[in-house]
């Protein structure tokens, strides 16, 4: 009976997430990115967030971990902070030119990793899996009171 807990969706999804994280990290590292950077990079690229608070909400992580990640990203030359012209107490965050130039290769690398990981799935199954996981994430956000992306 105790072994059954290792077959629950929660445990299996956790294992899959860690596997995807290992795969992604190994492929993104040579490009100067980490898997945790991706939500920030995409949000900044697409104009969906420009402040630390909005980036934390978009990435669904707390403010302290986001502050630490942004400090590392700034140190590594991926982002720049500028004073927000409408609020002098706040900073606006933008991608550096180097990050913008390397981001397409990082995204292509992630798509290739996903394609390889899902090689045994049909296109319909892969689409269904993404739809089911999206529904599950929404349900978990409701249960935990998590803020959703802006």
mmCIF file of N, CA and C in Angstrom:
data_model
loop_
_atom_site.group_PDB
_atom_site.id
_atom_site.type_symbol
_atom_site.label_atom_id
_atom_site.label_comp_id
_atom_site.label_asym_id
_atom_site.label_seq_id
_atom_site.Cartn_x
_atom_site.Cartn_y
_atom_site.Cartn_z
ATOM 1 N N UNK A 1 0.818 -1.196 0.000
ATOM 2 C CA UNK A 1 0.000 0.000 0.000
ATOM 3 C C UNK A 1 0.860 1.257 0.000
ATOM 4 N N UNK A 2 1.961 1.252 0.770
ATOM 5 C CA UNK A 2 2.831 2.427 0.834
ATOM 6 C C UNK A 2 3.469 2.704 -0.517
ATOM 7 N N UNK A 3 3.748 1.653 -1.308
ATOM 8 C CA UNK A 3 4.351 1.843 -2.621
ATOM 9 C C UNK A 3 3.412 2.563 -3.581
ATOM 10 N N UNK A 4 2.107 2.470 -3.340
ATOM 11 C CA UNK A 4 1.140 3.100 -4.226
ATOM 12 C C UNK A 4 1.307 4.615 -4.267
ATOM 13 N N UNK A 5 1.801 5.201 -3.184
ATOM 14 C CA UNK A 5 1.993 6.646 -3.165
ATOM 15 C C UNK A 5 3.015 7.066 -4.226
ATOM 16 N N UNK A 6 3.907 6.150 -4.598
ATOM 17 C CA UNK A 6 4.895 6.457 -5.624
ATOM 18 C C UNK A 6 4.311 6.395 -7.034
ATOM 19 N N UNK A 7 3.063 5.982 -7.141
ATOM 20 C CA UNK A 7 2.371 5.930 -8.432
ATOM 21 C C UNK A 7 1.305 7.014 -8.559
ATOM 22 N N UNK A 8 1.237 7.917 -7.597
ATOM 23 C CA UNK A 8 0.230 8.982 -7.665
ATOM 24 C C UNK A 8 0.643 10.020 -8.704
ATOM 25 N N UNK A 9 -0.326 10.710 -9.298
ATOM 26 C CA UNK A 9 0.022 11.756 -10.263
ATOM 27 C C UNK A 9 0.989 12.795 -9.687
ATOM 28 N N UNK A 10 0.776 13.187 -8.438
ATOM 29 C CA UNK A 10 1.661 14.191 -7.850
ATOM 30 C C UNK A 10 3.113 13.746 -7.840
ATOM 31 N N UNK A 11 3.358 12.512 -7.425
ATOM 32 C CA UNK A 11 4.737 12.010 -7.380
ATOM 33 C C UNK A 11 5.308 11.850 -8.786
ATOM 34 N N UNK A 12 4.515 11.297 -9.691
ATOM 35 C CA UNK A 12 4.998 11.091 -11.050
ATOM 36 C C UNK A 12 5.287 12.417 -11.754
ATOM 37 N N UNK A 13 4.443 13.419 -11.532
ATOM 38 C CA UNK A 13 4.667 14.735 -12.132
ATOM 39 C C UNK A 13 5.928 15.358 -11.551
ATOM 40 N N UNK A 14 6.152 15.163 -10.260
ATOM 41 C CA UNK A 14 7.363 15.665 -9.627
ATOM 42 C C UNK A 14 8.606 15.037 -10.253
ATOM 43 N N UNK A 15 8.573 13.732 -10.471
ATOM 44 C CA UNK A 15 9.700 13.055 -11.118
ATOM 45 C C UNK A 15 9.917 13.571 -12.542
ATOM 46 N N UNK A 16 8.813 13.730 -13.271
ATOM 47 C CA UNK A 16 8.916 14.234 -14.641
ATOM 48 C C UNK A 16 9.475 15.662 -14.641
ATOM 49 N N UNK A 17 9.022 16.499 -13.717
ATOM 50 C CA UNK A 17 9.501 17.877 -13.643
ATOM 51 C C UNK A 17 11.003 17.914 -13.362
ATOM 52 N N UNK A 18 11.451 17.064 -12.439
ATOM 53 C CA UNK A 18 12.883 17.032 -12.140
ATOM 54 C C UNK A 18 13.675 16.535 -13.348
ATOM 55 N N UNK A 19 13.126 15.558 -14.071
ATOM 56 C CA UNK A 19 13.797 15.068 -15.277
ATOM 57 C C UNK A 19 13.895 16.144 -16.339
ATOM 58 N N UNK A 20 12.809 16.866 -16.567
ATOM 59 C CA UNK A 20 12.838 17.963 -17.532
ATOM 60 C C UNK A 20 13.811 19.042 -17.074
ATOM 61 N N UNK A 21 13.847 19.334 -15.779
ATOM 62 C CA UNK A 21 14.760 20.358 -15.267
ATOM 63 C C UNK A 21 16.216 19.953 -15.511
ATOM 64 N N UNK A 22 16.559 18.690 -15.245
ATOM 65 C CA UNK A 22 17.929 18.211 -15.489
ATOM 66 C C UNK A 22 18.286 18.322 -16.971
ATOM 67 N N UNK A 23 17.364 17.886 -17.821
ATOM 68 C CA UNK A 23 17.594 17.943 -19.262
ATOM 69 C C UNK A 23 17.784 19.389 -19.711
ATOM 70 N N UNK A 24 16.899 20.251 -19.278
ATOM 71 C CA UNK A 24 16.949 21.661 -19.689
ATOM 72 C C UNK A 24 18.196 22.354 -19.160
ATOM 73 N N UNK A 25 18.520 22.133 -17.886
ATOM 74 C CA UNK A 25 19.706 22.771 -17.302
ATOM 75 C C UNK A 25 20.962 22.389 -18.071
ATOM 76 N N UNK A 26 21.095 21.113 -18.396
ATOM 77 C CA UNK A 26 22.309 20.671 -19.088
ATOM 78 C C UNK A 26 22.433 21.305 -20.469
ATOM 79 N N UNK A 27 21.314 21.605 -21.093
ATOM 80 C CA UNK A 27 21.347 22.180 -22.433
ATOM 81 C C UNK A 27 21.385 23.704 -22.427
ATOM 82 N N UNK A 28 20.851 24.315 -21.362
ATOM 83 C CA UNK A 28 20.833 25.780 -21.291
ATOM 84 C C UNK A 28 22.133 26.355 -20.729
ATOM 85 N N UNK A 29 22.808 25.585 -19.897
ATOM 86 C CA UNK A 29 24.022 26.082 -19.243
ATOM 87 C C UNK A 29 25.057 26.600 -20.246
ATOM 88 N N UNK A 30 25.326 25.884 -21.341
ATOM 89 C CA UNK A 30 26.310 26.410 -22.298
ATOM 90 C C UNK A 30 25.885 27.745 -22.929
ATOM 91 N N UNK A 31 24.594 28.048 -22.895
ATOM 92 C CA UNK A 31 24.093 29.310 -23.447
ATOM 93 C C UNK A 31 24.070 30.423 -22.399
ATOM 94 N N UNK A 32 24.448 30.087 -21.170
ATOM 95 C CA UNK A 32 24.483 31.089 -20.106
ATOM 96 C C UNK A 32 23.168 31.291 -19.392
ATOM 97 N N UNK A 33 22.242 30.350 -19.534
ATOM 98 C CA UNK A 33 20.929 30.446 -18.898
ATOM 99 C C UNK A 33 20.714 29.272 -17.954
ATOM 100 N N UNK A 34 19.786 29.448 -17.038
ATOM 101 C CA UNK A 34 19.291 28.374 -16.199
ATOM 102 C C UNK A 34 17.813 28.192 -16.480
ATOM 103 N N UNK A 35 17.290 27.028 -16.170
ATOM 104 C CA UNK A 35 15.886 26.754 -16.461
ATOM 105 C C UNK A 35 14.969 27.722 -15.701
ATOM 106 N N UNK A 36 15.362 28.154 -14.525
ATOM 107 C CA UNK A 36 14.563 29.104 -13.763
ATOM 108 C C UNK A 36 14.505 30.486 -14.384
ATOM 109 N N UNK A 37 15.455 30.788 -15.265
ATOM 110 C CA UNK A 37 15.472 32.091 -15.929
ATOM 111 C C UNK A 37 14.366 32.233 -16.975
ATOM 112 N N UNK A 38 13.905 31.112 -17.504
ATOM 113 C CA UNK A 38 13.019 31.170 -18.663
ATOM 114 C C UNK A 38 11.754 31.995 -18.467
ATOM 115 N N UNK A 39 11.006 31.823 -17.375
ATOM 116 C CA UNK A 39 9.816 32.675 -17.224
ATOM 117 C C UNK A 39 10.165 34.162 -17.210
ATOM 118 N N UNK A 40 11.269 34.518 -16.572
ATOM 119 C CA UNK A 40 11.692 35.922 -16.519
ATOM 120 C C UNK A 40 12.062 36.417 -17.907
ATOM 121 N N UNK A 41 12.862 35.644 -18.612
ATOM 122 C CA UNK A 41 13.303 36.041 -19.944
ATOM 123 C C UNK A 41 12.122 36.219 -20.898
ATOM 124 N N UNK A 42 11.195 35.272 -20.862
ATOM 125 C CA UNK A 42 10.034 35.334 -21.757
ATOM 126 C C UNK A 42 9.126 36.502 -21.381
ATOM 127 N N UNK A 43 8.901 36.708 -20.090
ATOM 128 C CA UNK A 43 8.048 37.821 -19.658
ATOM 129 C C UNK A 43 8.646 39.159 -20.079
ATOM 130 N N UNK A 44 9.949 39.299 -19.917
ATOM 131 C CA UNK A 44 10.596 40.553 -20.318
ATOM 132 C C UNK A 44 10.588 40.711 -21.835
ATOM 133 N N UNK A 45 10.868 39.641 -22.545
ATOM 134 C CA UNK A 45 10.871 39.698 -24.011
ATOM 135 C C UNK A 45 9.510 40.093 -24.559
ATOM 136 N N UNK A 46 8.461 39.514 -23.958
ATOM 137 C CA UNK A 46 7.106 39.737 -24.464
ATOM 138 C C UNK A 46 6.418 40.953 -23.856
ATOM 139 N N UNK A 47 7.096 41.647 -22.943
ATOM 140 C CA UNK A 47 6.515 42.834 -22.327
ATOM 141 C C UNK A 47 5.414 42.530 -21.326
ATOM 142 N N UNK A 48 5.392 41.318 -20.773
ATOM 143 C CA UNK A 48 4.337 40.939 -19.832
ATOM 144 C C UNK A 48 4.635 41.372 -18.410
ATOM 145 N N UNK A 49 5.870 41.736 -18.132
ATOM 146 C CA UNK A 49 6.258 42.183 -16.793
ATOM 147 C C UNK A 49 7.537 42.995 -16.910
ATOM 148 N N UNK A 50 7.669 43.985 -16.021
ATOM 149 C CA UNK A 50 8.876 44.815 -16.025
ATOM 150 C C UNK A 50 9.389 45.110 -14.624
ATOM 151 N N UNK A 51 8.668 44.666 -13.609
ATOM 152 C CA UNK A 51 9.099 44.906 -12.233
ATOM 153 C C UNK A 51 9.328 43.569 -11.543
ATOM 154 N N UNK A 52 10.074 43.619 -10.454
ATOM 155 C CA UNK A 52 10.333 42.392 -9.705
ATOM 156 C C UNK A 52 9.033 41.755 -9.235
ATOM 157 N N UNK A 53 8.117 42.558 -8.737
ATOM 158 C CA UNK A 53 6.838 42.023 -8.245
ATOM 159 C C UNK A 53 6.066 41.330 -9.365
ATOM 160 N N UNK A 54 5.990 41.974 -10.521
ATOM 161 C CA UNK A 54 5.254 41.376 -11.638
ATOM 162 C C UNK A 54 5.953 40.121 -12.175
ATOM 163 N N UNK A 55 7.281 40.129 -12.168
ATOM 164 C CA UNK A 55 8.013 38.940 -12.611
ATOM 165 C C UNK A 55 7.798 37.775 -11.653
ATOM 166 N N UNK A 56 7.780 38.069 -10.346
ATOM 167 C CA UNK A 56 7.527 37.005 -9.360
ATOM 168 C C UNK A 56 6.141 36.415 -9.568
ATOM 169 N N UNK A 57 5.167 37.262 -9.805
ATOM 170 C CA UNK A 57 3.800 36.784 -10.038
ATOM 171 C C UNK A 57 3.748 35.956 -11.321
ATOM 172 N N UNK A 58 4.383 36.452 -12.379
ATOM 173 C CA UNK A 58 4.378 35.744 -13.654
ATOM 174 C C UNK A 58 5.025 34.367 -13.524
ATOM 175 N N UNK A 59 6.152 34.304 -12.806
ATOM 176 C CA UNK A 59 6.891 33.051 -12.660
ATOM 177 C C UNK A 59 6.324 32.156 -11.561
ATOM 178 N N UNK A 60 5.361 32.696 -10.805
ATOM 179 C CA UNK A 60 4.721 31.954 -9.711
ATOM 180 C C UNK A 60 5.729 31.546 -8.635
ATOM 181 N N UNK A 61 6.582 32.496 -8.267
ATOM 182 C CA UNK A 61 7.500 32.278 -7.161
ATOM 183 C C UNK A 61 7.436 33.483 -6.233
ATOM 184 N N UNK A 62 7.964 33.341 -5.054
ATOM 185 C CA UNK A 62 7.945 34.410 -4.071
ATOM 186 C C UNK A 62 8.915 35.528 -4.412
ATOM 187 N N UNK A 63 8.694 36.676 -3.758
ATOM 188 C CA UNK A 63 9.551 37.833 -4.003
ATOM 189 C C UNK A 63 11.017 37.579 -3.608
ATOM 190 N N UNK A 64 11.300 36.979 -2.434
ATOM 191 C CA UNK A 64 12.717 36.775 -2.086
ATOM 192 C C UNK A 64 13.484 35.904 -3.090
ATOM 193 N N UNK A 65 12.913 34.755 -3.515
ATOM 194 C CA UNK A 65 13.646 33.983 -4.533
ATOM 195 C C UNK A 65 13.790 34.750 -5.856
ATOM 196 N N UNK A 66 12.777 35.543 -6.210
ATOM 197 C CA UNK A 66 12.879 36.326 -7.450
ATOM 198 C C UNK A 66 13.980 37.364 -7.315
ATOM 199 N N UNK A 67 14.072 38.013 -6.161
ATOM 200 C CA UNK A 67 15.122 39.016 -5.952
ATOM 201 C C UNK A 67 16.502 38.368 -6.102
ATOM 202 N N UNK A 68 16.676 37.180 -5.549
ATOM 203 C CA UNK A 68 17.955 36.477 -5.659
ATOM 204 C C UNK A 68 18.260 36.109 -7.108
ATOM 205 N N UNK A 69 17.242 35.618 -7.813
ATOM 206 C CA UNK A 69 17.448 35.237 -9.205
ATOM 207 C C UNK A 69 17.804 36.465 -10.043
ATOM 208 N N UNK A 70 17.098 37.577 -9.837
ATOM 209 C CA UNK A 70 17.377 38.787 -10.605
ATOM 210 C C UNK A 70 18.781 39.311 -10.317
ATOM 211 N N UNK A 71 19.227 39.209 -9.070
ATOM 212 C CA UNK A 71 20.590 39.637 -8.735
ATOM 213 C C UNK A 71 21.616 38.799 -9.496
ATOM 214 N N UNK A 72 21.380 37.484 -9.568
ATOM 215 C CA UNK A 72 22.294 36.609 -10.318
ATOM 216 C C UNK A 72 22.231 36.925 -11.818
ATOM 217 N N UNK A 73 21.026 37.145 -12.319
ATOM 218 C CA UNK A 73 20.877 37.443 -13.744
ATOM 219 C C UNK A 73 21.539 38.777 -14.093
ATOM 220 N N UNK A 74 21.444 39.745 -13.199
ATOM 221 C CA UNK A 74 22.098 41.030 -13.424
ATOM 222 C C UNK A 74 23.622 40.844 -13.403
ATOM 223 N N UNK A 75 24.124 40.105 -12.414
ATOM 224 C CA UNK A 75 25.554 39.802 -12.311
ATOM 225 C C UNK A 75 26.059 39.118 -13.586
ATOM 226 N N UNK A 76 25.230 38.221 -14.157
ATOM 227 C CA UNK A 76 25.623 37.453 -15.337
ATOM 228 C C UNK A 76 25.382 38.199 -16.648
ATOM 229 N N UNK A 77 24.922 39.440 -16.556
ATOM 230 C CA UNK A 77 24.735 40.261 -17.749
ATOM 231 C C UNK A 77 23.503 39.932 -18.567
ATOM 232 N N UNK A 78 22.483 39.343 -17.933
ATOM 233 C CA UNK A 78 21.257 38.980 -18.659
ATOM 234 C C UNK A 78 20.185 40.060 -18.576
ATOM 235 N N UNK A 79 20.183 40.820 -17.489
ATOM 236 C CA UNK A 79 19.183 41.883 -17.305
ATOM 237 C C UNK A 79 19.873 43.163 -16.847
ATOM 238 N N UNK A 80 19.143 44.268 -17.017
ATOM 239 C CA UNK A 80 19.564 45.560 -16.491
ATOM 240 C C UNK A 80 18.378 46.153 -15.751
ATOM 241 N N UNK A 81 18.681 46.886 -14.692
ATOM 242 C CA UNK A 81 17.640 47.602 -13.952
ATOM 243 C C UNK A 81 17.804 49.083 -14.235
ATOM 244 N N UNK A 82 16.673 49.720 -14.484
ATOM 245 C CA UNK A 82 16.665 51.169 -14.673
ATOM 246 C C UNK A 82 15.578 51.749 -13.790
ATOM 247 N N UNK A 83 15.738 52.983 -13.432
ATOM 248 C CA UNK A 83 14.737 53.645 -12.599
ATOM 249 C C UNK A 83 13.432 53.791 -13.376
ATOM 250 N N UNK A 84 12.331 53.464 -12.728
ATOM 251 C CA UNK A 84 11.015 53.602 -13.341
ATOM 252 C C UNK A 84 10.683 55.088 -13.394
ATOM 253 N N UNK A 85 10.477 55.641 -14.587
ATOM 254 C CA UNK A 85 10.205 57.076 -14.693
ATOM 255 C C UNK A 85 8.913 57.504 -13.991
ATOM 256 N N UNK A 86 7.966 56.598 -13.854
ATOM 257 C CA UNK A 86 6.696 56.945 -13.220
ATOM 258 C C UNK A 86 6.707 56.714 -11.711
ATOM 259 N N UNK A 87 7.711 55.992 -11.211
ATOM 260 C CA UNK A 87 7.806 55.712 -9.774
ATOM 261 C C UNK A 87 9.285 55.580 -9.413
ATOM 262 N N UNK A 88 9.857 56.640 -8.891
ATOM 263 C CA UNK A 88 11.278 56.674 -8.579
ATOM 264 C C UNK A 88 11.730 55.641 -7.569
ATOM 265 N N UNK A 89 10.802 55.061 -6.811
ATOM 266 C CA UNK A 89 11.162 54.037 -5.834
ATOM 267 C C UNK A 89 11.306 52.667 -6.470
ATOM 268 N N UNK A 90 10.835 52.530 -7.675
ATOM 269 C CA UNK A 90 10.773 51.223 -8.326
ATOM 270 C C UNK A 90 11.765 51.152 -9.490
ATOM 271 N N UNK A 91 12.192 49.942 -9.791
ATOM 272 C CA UNK A 91 13.078 49.707 -10.934
ATOM 273 C C UNK A 91 12.317 48.970 -12.029
ATOM 274 N N UNK A 92 12.662 49.316 -13.248
ATOM 275 C CA UNK A 92 12.173 48.562 -14.396
ATOM 276 C C UNK A 92 13.302 47.642 -14.822
ATOM 277 N N UNK A 93 12.938 46.455 -15.212
ATOM 278 C CA UNK A 93 13.931 45.437 -15.579
ATOM 279 C C UNK A 93 13.792 45.156 -17.063
ATOM 280 N N UNK A 94 14.918 45.129 -17.743
ATOM 281 C CA UNK A 94 14.925 44.857 -19.183
ATOM 282 C C UNK A 94 16.006 43.827 -19.487
ATOM 283 N N UNK A 95 15.832 43.132 -20.588
ATOM 284 C CA UNK A 95 16.840 42.192 -21.058
ATOM 285 C C UNK A 95 18.025 42.956 -21.645
ATOM 286 N N UNK A 96 19.207 42.415 -21.449
ATOM 287 C CA UNK A 96 20.373 42.976 -22.119
ATOM 288 C C UNK A 96 20.383 42.491 -23.565
ATOM 289 N N UNK A 97 21.186 43.139 -24.347
ATOM 290 C CA UNK A 97 21.311 42.734 -25.749
ATOM 291 C C UNK A 97 21.816 41.295 -25.839
ATOM 292 N N UNK A 98 22.784 40.940 -24.990
ATOM 293 C CA UNK A 98 23.329 39.577 -25.010
ATOM 294 C C UNK A 98 22.242 38.548 -24.731
ATOM 295 N N UNK A 99 21.380 38.825 -23.760
ATOM 296 C CA UNK A 99 20.294 37.890 -23.438
ATOM 297 C C UNK A 99 19.316 37.786 -24.607
ATOM 298 N N UNK A 100 18.959 38.921 -25.194
ATOM 299 C CA UNK A 100 18.028 38.900 -26.335
ATOM 300 C C UNK A 100 18.610 38.098 -27.497
ATOM 301 N N UNK A 101 19.918 38.220 -27.704
ATOM 302 C CA UNK A 101 20.546 37.509 -28.820
ATOM 303 C C UNK A 101 20.610 36.004 -28.591
ATOM 304 N N UNK A 102 20.805 35.580 -27.335
ATOM 305 C CA UNK A 102 20.933 34.143 -27.035
ATOM 306 C C UNK A 102 19.598 33.460 -26.770
ATOM 307 N N UNK A 103 18.559 34.235 -26.481
ATOM 308 C CA UNK A 103 17.266 33.648 -26.115
ATOM 309 C C UNK A 103 16.670 32.756 -27.205
ATOM 310 N N UNK A 104 16.688 33.133 -28.471
ATOM 311 C CA UNK A 104 16.120 32.226 -29.491
ATOM 312 C C UNK A 104 16.781 30.846 -29.500
ATOM 313 N N UNK A 105 18.093 30.787 -29.315
ATOM 314 C CA UNK A 105 18.777 29.493 -29.280
ATOM 315 C C UNK A 105 18.352 28.694 -28.055
ATOM 316 N N UNK A 106 18.147 29.375 -26.929
ATOM 317 C CA UNK A 106 17.707 28.689 -25.706
ATOM 318 C C UNK A 106 16.314 28.107 -25.892
ATOM 319 N N UNK A 107 15.431 28.880 -26.487
ATOM 320 C CA UNK A 107 14.066 28.400 -26.706
ATOM 321 C C UNK A 107 14.066 27.225 -27.685
ATOM 322 N N UNK A 108 14.851 27.322 -28.735
ATOM 323 C CA UNK A 108 14.948 26.209 -29.690
ATOM 324 C C UNK A 108 15.487 24.958 -28.998
ATOM 325 N N UNK A 109 16.453 25.139 -28.096
ATOM 326 C CA UNK A 109 17.016 24.024 -27.343
ATOM 327 C C UNK A 109 15.947 23.365 -26.477
ATOM 328 N N UNK A 110 15.121 24.172 -25.838
ATOM 329 C CA UNK A 110 14.054 23.623 -24.995
ATOM 330 C C UNK A 110 13.005 22.889 -25.824
ATOM 331 N N UNK A 111 12.642 23.454 -26.955
ATOM 332 C CA UNK A 111 11.684 22.761 -27.821
ATOM 333 C C UNK A 111 12.244 21.408 -28.275
ATOM 334 N N UNK A 112 13.532 21.385 -28.610
ATOM 335 C CA UNK A 112 14.145 20.125 -29.042
ATOM 336 C C UNK A 112 14.150 19.103 -27.905
ATOM 337 N N UNK A 113 14.447 19.556 -26.692
ATOM 338 C CA UNK A 113 14.415 18.655 -25.538
ATOM 339 C C UNK A 113 13.021 18.102 -25.295
ATOM 340 N N UNK A 114 12.012 18.950 -25.418
ATOM 341 C CA UNK A 114 10.627 18.489 -25.263
ATOM 342 C C UNK A 114 10.274 17.495 -26.355
ATOM 343 N N UNK A 115 10.697 17.796 -27.578
ATOM 344 C CA UNK A 115 10.406 16.888 -28.695
ATOM 345 C C UNK A 115 11.032 15.518 -28.431
ATOM 346 N N UNK A 116 12.270 15.506 -27.972
ATOM 347 C CA UNK A 116 12.945 14.246 -27.698
ATOM 348 C C UNK A 116 12.303 13.510 -26.527
ATOM 349 N N UNK A 117 11.936 14.235 -25.486
ATOM 350 C CA UNK A 117 11.327 13.603 -24.312
ATOM 351 C C UNK A 117 9.967 12.993 -24.650
ATOM 352 N N UNK A 118 9.267 13.606 -25.593
ATOM 353 C CA UNK A 118 7.933 13.128 -25.963
ATOM 354 C C UNK A 118 7.943 12.324 -27.262
ATOM 355 N N UNK A 119 9.091 11.803 -27.630
ATOM 356 C CA UNK A 119 9.229 11.076 -28.897
ATOM 357 C C UNK A 119 8.284 9.881 -28.996
ATOM 358 N N UNK A 120 7.935 9.256 -27.893
ATOM 359 C CA UNK A 120 7.044 8.104 -27.919
ATOM 360 C C UNK A 120 5.565 8.477 -27.890
ATOM 361 N N UNK A 121 5.268 9.756 -27.930
ATOM 362 C CA UNK A 121 3.885 10.239 -27.875
ATOM 363 C C UNK A 121 3.444 10.709 -29.255
ATOM 364 N N UNK A 122 2.169 10.525 -29.552
ATOM 365 C CA UNK A 122 1.637 11.114 -30.778
ATOM 366 C C UNK A 122 1.453 12.613 -30.537
ATOM 367 N N UNK A 123 1.258 13.359 -31.613
ATOM 368 C CA UNK A 123 1.018 14.799 -31.479
ATOM 369 C C UNK A 123 -0.242 15.054 -30.651
ATOM 370 N N UNK A 124 -1.249 14.214 -30.833
ATOM 371 C CA UNK A 124 -2.492 14.355 -30.063
ATOM 372 C C UNK A 124 -2.240 14.092 -28.590
ATOM 373 N N UNK A 125 -1.482 13.046 -28.285
ATOM 374 C CA UNK A 125 -1.173 12.738 -26.881
ATOM 375 C C UNK A 125 -0.370 13.862 -26.225
ATOM 376 N N UNK A 126 0.612 14.412 -26.941
ATOM 377 C CA UNK A 126 1.419 15.504 -26.392
ATOM 378 C C UNK A 126 0.545 16.730 -26.127
ATOM 379 N N UNK A 127 -0.371 17.006 -27.032
ATOM 380 C CA UNK A 127 -1.290 18.130 -26.852
ATOM 381 C C UNK A 127 -2.227 17.882 -25.670
ATOM 382 N N UNK A 128 -2.737 16.672 -25.560
ATOM 383 C CA UNK A 128 -3.605 16.318 -24.432
ATOM 384 C C UNK A 128 -2.854 16.434 -23.110
ATOM 385 N N UNK A 129 -1.626 15.978 -23.083
ATOM 386 C CA UNK A 129 -0.819 16.069 -21.870
ATOM 387 C C UNK A 129 -0.647 17.525 -21.463
ATOM 388 N N UNK A 130 -0.316 18.396 -22.407
ATOM 389 C CA UNK A 130 -0.164 19.830 -22.101
ATOM 390 C C UNK A 130 -1.479 20.419 -21.595
ATOM 391 N N UNK A 131 -2.596 20.053 -22.213
ATOM 392 C CA UNK A 131 -3.906 20.545 -21.772
ATOM 393 C C UNK A 131 -4.232 20.058 -20.357
ATOM 394 N N UNK A 132 -3.983 18.787 -20.092
ATOM 395 C CA UNK A 132 -4.259 18.231 -18.765
ATOM 396 C C UNK A 132 -3.379 18.875 -17.697
ATOM 397 N N UNK A 133 -2.117 19.078 -18.011
ATOM 398 C CA UNK A 133 -1.220 19.706 -17.039
ATOM 399 C C UNK A 133 -1.613 21.157 -16.779
ATOM 400 N N UNK A 134 -2.042 21.850 -17.804
ATOM 401 C CA UNK A 134 -2.505 23.233 -17.629
ATOM 402 C C UNK A 134 -3.724 23.273 -16.718
ATOM 403 N N UNK A 135 -4.662 22.365 -16.932
ATOM 404 C CA UNK A 135 -5.841 22.292 -16.054
ATOM 405 C C UNK A 135 -5.449 21.957 -14.630
ATOM 406 N N UNK A 136 -4.502 21.029 -14.471
ATOM 407 C CA UNK A 136 -4.042 20.650 -13.144
ATOM 408 C C UNK A 136 -3.382 21.827 -12.435
ATOM 409 N N UNK A 137 -2.542 22.569 -13.141
ATOM 410 C CA UNK A 137 -1.886 23.739 -12.552
ATOM 411 C C UNK A 137 -2.922 24.770 -12.121
ATOM 412 N N UNK A 138 -3.916 25.009 -12.959
ATOM 413 C CA UNK A 138 -4.983 25.954 -12.596
ATOM 414 C C UNK A 138 -5.718 25.492 -11.340
ATOM 415 N N UNK A 139 -6.010 24.202 -11.271
ATOM 416 C CA UNK A 139 -6.701 23.658 -10.100
ATOM 417 C C UNK A 139 -5.830 23.799 -8.846
ATOM 418 N N UNK A 140 -4.557 23.490 -8.960
ATOM 419 C CA UNK A 140 -3.651 23.625 -7.824
ATOM 420 C C UNK A 140 -3.535 25.088 -7.390
ATOM 421 N N UNK A 141 -3.504 26.005 -8.349
ATOM 422 C CA UNK A 141 -3.465 27.429 -8.005
ATOM 423 C C UNK A 141 -4.711 27.837 -7.229
ATOM 424 N N UNK A 142 -5.864 27.321 -7.636
ATOM 425 C CA UNK A 142 -7.108 27.622 -6.915
ATOM 426 C C UNK A 142 -7.065 27.054 -5.502
ATOM 427 N N UNK A 143 -6.587 25.843 -5.370
ATOM 428 C CA UNK A 143 -6.540 25.194 -4.059
ATOM 429 C C UNK A 143 -5.572 25.879 -3.106
ATOM 430 N N UNK A 144 -4.483 26.397 -3.654
ATOM 431 C CA UNK A 144 -3.461 26.997 -2.800
ATOM 432 C C UNK A 144 -3.580 28.513 -2.713
ATOM 433 N N UNK A 145 -4.505 29.089 -3.472
ATOM 434 C CA UNK A 145 -4.665 30.544 -3.455
ATOM 435 C C UNK A 145 -3.520 31.259 -4.130
ATOM 436 N N UNK A 146 -2.808 30.567 -5.001
ATOM 437 C CA UNK A 146 -1.666 31.183 -5.705
ATOM 438 C C UNK A 146 -2.157 32.238 -6.668
ATOM 439 N N UNK A 147 -1.349 33.280 -6.779
ATOM 440 C CA UNK A 147 -1.659 34.312 -7.768
ATOM 441 C C UNK A 147 -1.289 33.782 -9.137
ATOM 442 N N UNK A 148 -2.130 34.052 -10.110
ATOM 443 C CA UNK A 148 -1.838 33.605 -11.469
ATOM 444 C C UNK A 148 -1.101 34.712 -12.203
ATOM 445 N N UNK A 149 -0.584 34.375 -13.348
ATOM 446 C CA UNK A 149 0.171 35.329 -14.151
ATOM 447 C C UNK A 149 -0.682 36.512 -14.513
ATOM 448 N N UNK A 150 -0.045 37.706 -14.639
ATOM 449 C CA UNK A 150 -0.804 38.905 -15.007
ATOM 450 C C UNK A 150 -1.343 38.820 -16.415
#
